Amino acid sequence: EDQVTQSPEALRLQEGESSSLNCSYTVSGLRGLFWYRQDPGKGPEFLFTLYSAGEEKEKERLKATLTKKESFLHITAPKPEDSATYLCAVNKGSTLGRLYFGRGTQLTVWP
Amino acid sequence: DGGITQSPKYLFRKEGQNVTLSCEQNLNHDAMYWYRQDPGQGLRLIYYSQIVNDFQKGDIAEGYSVSREKKESFPLTVTSAQKNPTAFYLCASTDGGGTEAFFGQGTRLTVV
């Protein structure tokens, strides 16, 4: 069965303390891996798409990487405004655009 | 600005009632999706549509219905057959080319 697993479920960091979030997947025929940020009571906001192993993308304090089995979202020197739930999703390509989501990592950054 | 608009933001349903959640997009996207989000769970697909007048069931379609009469609109009806409808509902769209999905701001449905 295809699966997307995110870890940890929750992460508390002090401001400036860098860390990584993990997304492991077992889907076949990966067509893309997506990272989203979700604030409480809001819809997910797109961050990155990764298509092939070895690919990396960066945006401000965030950097996403992809291997054949997992993706990491690295957060460098986080700030309190980075606090949110980070969602990982994959597209298998059997139905273009249809996403399979992990349960998310709830990140809290305290001053 | 292009985007997806969901309404209402909050919705309350009495037992036995059908309610309809609205989703409108002005991104000219072909494909639209409805997901359900429950605490501690990943988003689960209810229904999707890749073209006007066509739609398919997702993983948890029982108790829900949809229509796609216009490219811009994809309303979701939560019927009385859905026994546990309290959840956060998210509508999304893509251009169908495997690129990122854009999401609306969600509708929180509560049974009273």
CSV table of C-alpha atoms in Angstrom, one decimal:
chain,number,residue,atom,x,y,z
A,1,GLU,CA,0.0,0.0,0.0
A,2,ASP,CA,1.3,3.4,-0.9
A,3,GLN,CA,2.2,5.5,2.1
A,4,VAL,CA,3.5,8.9,3.1
A,5,THR,CA,4.9,9.2,6.6
A,6,GLN,CA,6.0,12.4,8.2
A,7,SER,CA,8.2,12.6,11.3
A,8,PRO,CA,8.3,13.9,13.9
A,9,GLU,CA,4.6,14.6,14.6
A,10,ALA,CA,5.5,17.7,16.6
A,11,LEU,CA,8.7,19.7,16.9
A,12,ARG,CA,9.6,22.5,19.3
A,13,LEU,CA,12.6,24.6,18.5
A,14,GLN,CA,14.1,27.7,20.1
A,15,GLU,CA,14.5,30.6,17.8
A,16,GLY,CA,17.7,30.1,15.8
A,17,GLU,CA,17.9,26.4,16.4
A,18,SER,CA,18.1,24.6,13.0
A,19,SER,CA,16.5,21.3,12.4
A,20,SER,CA,14.9,19.0,9.7
A,21,LEU,CA,11.5,17.5,9.1
A,22,ASN,CA,11.3,14.1,7.4
A,23,CYS,CA,8.8,12.8,4.8
A,24,SER,CA,9.3,9.2,3.7
A,25,TYR,CA,7.2,7.6,0.9
A,26,THR,CA,6.6,4.2,-0.6
A,27,VAL,CA,4.5,5.2,-3.6
A,28,SER,CA,5.4,3.8,-7.0
A,29,GLY,CA,5.8,6.0,-10.0
A,30,LEU,CA,6.4,9.2,-8.2
A,31,ARG,CA,5.5,12.2,-10.3
A,32,GLY,CA,6.3,14.9,-7.8
A,33,LEU,CA,6.7,15.5,-4.0
A,34,PHE,CA,5.2,18.7,-2.6
A,35,TRP,CA,5.7,20.6,0.6
A,36,TYR,CA,3.0,22.8,2.0
A,37,ARG,CA,2.7,25.1,5.1
A,38,GLN,CA,-0.6,25.3,6.9
A,39,ASP,CA,-1.5,27.8,9.5
A,40,PRO,CA,-4.4,27.0,12.0
A,41,GLY,CA,-7.8,27.4,10.4
A,42,LYS,CA,-6.3,28.1,6.9
A,43,GLY,CA,-5.8,26.2,3.7
A,44,PRO,CA,-2.3,24.8,2.8
A,45,GLU,CA,0.1,27.2,1.2
A,46,PHE,CA,2.4,25.8,-1.4
A,47,LEU,CA,6.2,25.8,-0.7
A,48,PHE,CA,8.1,23.5,-3.0
A,49,THR,CA,7.8,20.8,-5.6
A,50,LEU,CA,10.6,18.2,-6.1
A,51,TYR,CA,10.5,15.8,-9.1
A,52,SER,CA,13.7,13.8,-9.0
A,53,ALA,CA,16.2,12.4,-6.5
A,54,GLY,CA,19.0,14.8,-5.8
A,55,GLU,CA,16.9,17.8,-6.5
A,56,GLU,CA,17.0,20.7,-3.9
A,57,LYS,CA,15.0,23.9,-3.6
A,58,GLU,CA,15.4,26.8,-1.2
A,59,LYS,CA,13.2,29.7,0.0
A,60,GLU,CA,14.3,32.0,2.7
A,61,ARG,CA,15.1,29.8,5.7
A,62,LEU,CA,13.7,26.6,4.2
A,63,LYS,CA,15.4,24.1,2.0
A,64,ALA,CA,13.8,20.9,0.6
A,65,THR,CA,15.7,17.9,-0.6
A,66,LEU,CA,14.7,14.6,-2.2
A,67,THR,CA,16.1,11.1,-2.4
A,68,LYS,CA,14.5,8.0,-3.8
A,69,LYS,CA,12.8,7.2,-0.5
A,70,GLU,CA,12.4,10.4,1.4
A,71,SER,CA,12.4,14.2,1.5
A,72,PHE,CA,13.7,16.5,4.1
A,73,LEU,CA,12.6,20.0,4.9
A,74,HIS,CA,15.6,21.8,6.5
A,75,ILE,CA,14.8,24.9,8.6
A,76,THR,CA,17.8,27.1,9.2
A,77,ALA,CA,17.7,29.6,12.1
A,78,PRO,CA,14.0,29.5,12.5
A,79,LYS,CA,11.9,32.4,13.7
A,80,PRO,CA,8.6,32.3,15.6
A,81,GLU,CA,6.7,33.2,12.4
A,82,ASP,CA,7.9,29.8,11.0
A,83,SER,CA,5.5,28.1,13.4
A,84,ALA,CA,3.0,26.1,11.5
A,85,THR,CA,2.1,22.6,10.4
A,86,TYR,CA,4.2,21.4,7.4
A,87,LEU,CA,2.5,19.0,5.1
A,88,CYS,CA,4.2,16.6,2.6
A,89,ALA,CA,2.3,15.2,-0.3
A,90,VAL,CA,3.1,13.0,-3.4
A,91,ASN,CA,1.6,12.7,-6.8
A,92,LYS,CA,1.8,9.2,-8.3
A,93,GLY,CA,0.8,10.3,-11.8
A,94,SER,CA,-2.1,7.8,-12.2
A,95,THR,CA,-4.4,10.8,-11.7
A,96,LEU,CA,-2.5,14.0,-12.5
A,97,GLY,CA,-2.9,16.5,-9.6
A,98,ARG,CA,-4.3,14.0,-7.1
A,99,LEU,CA,-2.2,14.2,-3.9
A,100,TYR,CA,-1.5,11.7,-1.2
A,101,PHE,CA,-0.8,13.5,2.1
A,102,GLY,CA,1.2,12.6,5.2
A,103,ARG,CA,-0.2,13.7,8.6
A,104,GLY,CA,2.0,16.7,8.9
A,105,THR,CA,4.6,18.0,11.4
A,106,GLN,CA,3.5,20.7,13.8
A,107,LEU,CA,6.4,23.1,14.3
A,108,THR,CA,6.6,25.5,17.2
A,109,VAL,CA,9.4,28.0,17.3
A,110,TRP,CA,9.6,29.9,20.6
A,111,PRO,CA,11.6,33.1,21.2
B,1,ASP,CA,-5.9,38.2,-8.0
B,2,GLY,CA,-6.3,34.6,-9.1
B,3,GLY,CA,-7.2,32.0,-6.5
B,4,ILE,CA,-9.8,29.7,-5.0
B,5,THR,CA,-12.7,31.0,-2.9
B,6,GLN,CA,-14.5,28.7,-0.5
B,7,SER,CA,-17.7,29.7,1.3
B,8,PRO,CA,-18.9,29.8,3.9
B,9,LYS,CA,-16.0,29.8,6.2
B,10,TYR,CA,-18.1,28.2,9.0
B,11,LEU,CA,-21.2,26.0,8.5
B,12,PHE,CA,-23.4,24.3,11.0
B,13,ARG,CA,-25.6,21.3,10.1
B,14,LYS,CA,-28.4,19.8,11.9
B,15,GLU,CA,-29.0,16.1,12.0
B,16,GLY,CA,-30.6,14.9,8.8
B,17,GLN,CA,-29.8,18.0,6.8
B,18,ASN,CA,-28.0,18.3,3.5
B,19,VAL,CA,-25.6,21.2,3.2
B,20,THR,CA,-23.6,22.5,0.2
B,21,LEU,CA,-20.1,23.9,0.3
B,22,SER,CA,-19.1,26.3,-2.4
B,23,CYS,CA,-15.8,26.3,-4.3
B,24,GLU,CA,-15.0,28.8,-7.1
B,25,GLN,CA,-11.7,29.3,-8.9
B,26,ASN,CA,-10.5,31.9,-11.4
B,27,LEU,CA,-7.2,30.2,-12.2
B,28,ASN,CA,-8.6,28.6,-15.4
B,29,HIS,CA,-7.6,25.2,-14.0
B,30,ASP,CA,-9.1,22.1,-15.5
B,31,ALA,CA,-8.9,19.9,-12.4
B,32,MET,CA,-10.6,20.4,-9.0
B,33,TYR,CA,-10.6,18.4,-5.8
B,34,TRP,CA,-12.3,18.2,-2.5
B,35,TYR,CA,-10.3,17.0,0.6
B,36,ARG,CA,-11.4,16.4,4.1
B,37,GLN,CA,-9.1,17.2,7.1
B,38,ASP,CA,-9.5,15.7,10.6
B,39,PRO,CA,-7.3,16.4,13.5
B,40,GLY,CA,-4.2,14.2,13.5
B,41,GLN,CA,-4.9,12.8,10.0
B,42,GLY,CA,-3.7,13.7,6.6
B,43,LEU,CA,-5.9,15.2,4.0
B,44,ARG,CA,-8.2,12.6,2.4
B,45,LEU,CA,-9.7,12.9,-1.1
B,46,ILE,CA,-13.5,12.9,-1.3
B,47,TYR,CA,-14.1,13.7,-5.0
B,48,TYR,CA,-12.2,15.1,-8.0
B,49,SER,CA,-13.0,16.4,-11.4
B,50,GLN,CA,-10.6,16.7,-14.3
B,51,ILE,CA,-13.0,18.2,-16.8
B,52,VAL,CA,-16.5,19.8,-16.9
B,53,ASN,CA,-19.4,17.4,-16.5
B,54,ASP,CA,-17.1,14.6,-15.3
B,55,PHE,CA,-16.1,13.6,-11.8
B,56,GLN,CA,-14.8,10.6,-9.9
B,57,LYS,CA,-15.0,9.3,-6.4
B,58,GLY,CA,-12.0,9.6,-4.1
B,59,ASP,CA,-11.1,7.5,-1.1
B,60,ILE,CA,-14.0,8.6,1.2
B,61,ALA,CA,-16.9,9.6,-1.2
B,62,GLU,CA,-19.7,7.9,0.8
B,63,GLY,CA,-22.2,10.4,2.0
B,64,TYR,CA,-21.0,13.2,-0.3
B,65,SER,CA,-22.0,14.3,-3.8
B,66,VAL,CA,-20.6,16.9,-6.3
B,67,SER,CA,-21.3,18.5,-9.6
B,68,ARG,CA,-19.1,20.2,-12.2
B,69,GLU,CA,-21.4,22.2,-14.5
B,70,LYS,CA,-18.9,25.0,-15.0
B,71,LYS,CA,-15.1,25.0,-15.2
B,72,GLU,CA,-14.9,27.6,-12.4
B,73,SER,CA,-17.2,25.8,-9.9
B,74,PHE,CA,-17.1,22.5,-8.0
B,75,PRO,CA,-19.7,22.5,-5.1
B,76,LEU,CA,-19.7,19.7,-2.5
B,77,THR,CA,-22.9,18.5,-0.9
B,78,VAL,CA,-22.7,16.8,2.5
B,79,THR,CA,-25.8,14.6,2.7
B,80,SER,CA,-27.6,13.2,5.7
B,81,ALA,CA,-26.0,9.8,4.8
B,82,GLN,CA,-22.6,11.1,6.0
B,83,LYS,CA,-22.6,10.1,9.6
B,84,ASN,CA,-19.6,12.0,10.8
B,85,PRO,CA,-19.5,15.2,8.8
B,86,THR,CA,-17.7,17.4,11.4
B,87,ALA,CA,-14.4,18.3,9.7
B,88,PHE,CA,-12.4,20.9,7.9
B,89,TYR,CA,-13.1,20.8,4.1
B,90,LEU,CA,-10.6,22.0,1.6
B,91,CYS,CA,-11.1,22.6,-2.1
B,92,ALA,CA,-8.1,22.6,-4.5
B,93,SER,CA,-7.3,23.0,-8.2
B,94,THR,CA,-4.5,22.1,-10.5
B,95,ASP,CA,-3.8,22.7,-14.2
B,96,GLY,CA,-3.8,18.9,-14.5
B,97,GLY,CA,-0.2,18.8,-15.6
B,98,GLY,CA,1.2,17.4,-12.4
B,99,THR,CA,2.1,20.8,-10.9
B,100,GLU,CA,1.3,22.1,-7.5
B,101,ALA,CA,-2.3,22.2,-6.2
B,102,PHE,CA,-3.7,25.5,-5.0
B,103,PHE,CA,-6.0,25.4,-2.0
B,104,GLY,CA,-8.9,27.5,-0.8
B,105,GLN,CA,-9.1,28.7,2.8
B,106,GLY,CA,-11.4,25.9,3.8
B,107,THR,CA,-14.9,25.5,5.3
B,108,ARG,CA,-15.3,24.2,8.9
B,109,LEU,CA,-18.4,22.1,9.1
B,110,THR,CA,-19.9,21.3,12.5
B,111,VAL,CA,-22.9,19.2,13.3
B,112,VAL,CA,-25.2,20.7,16.0
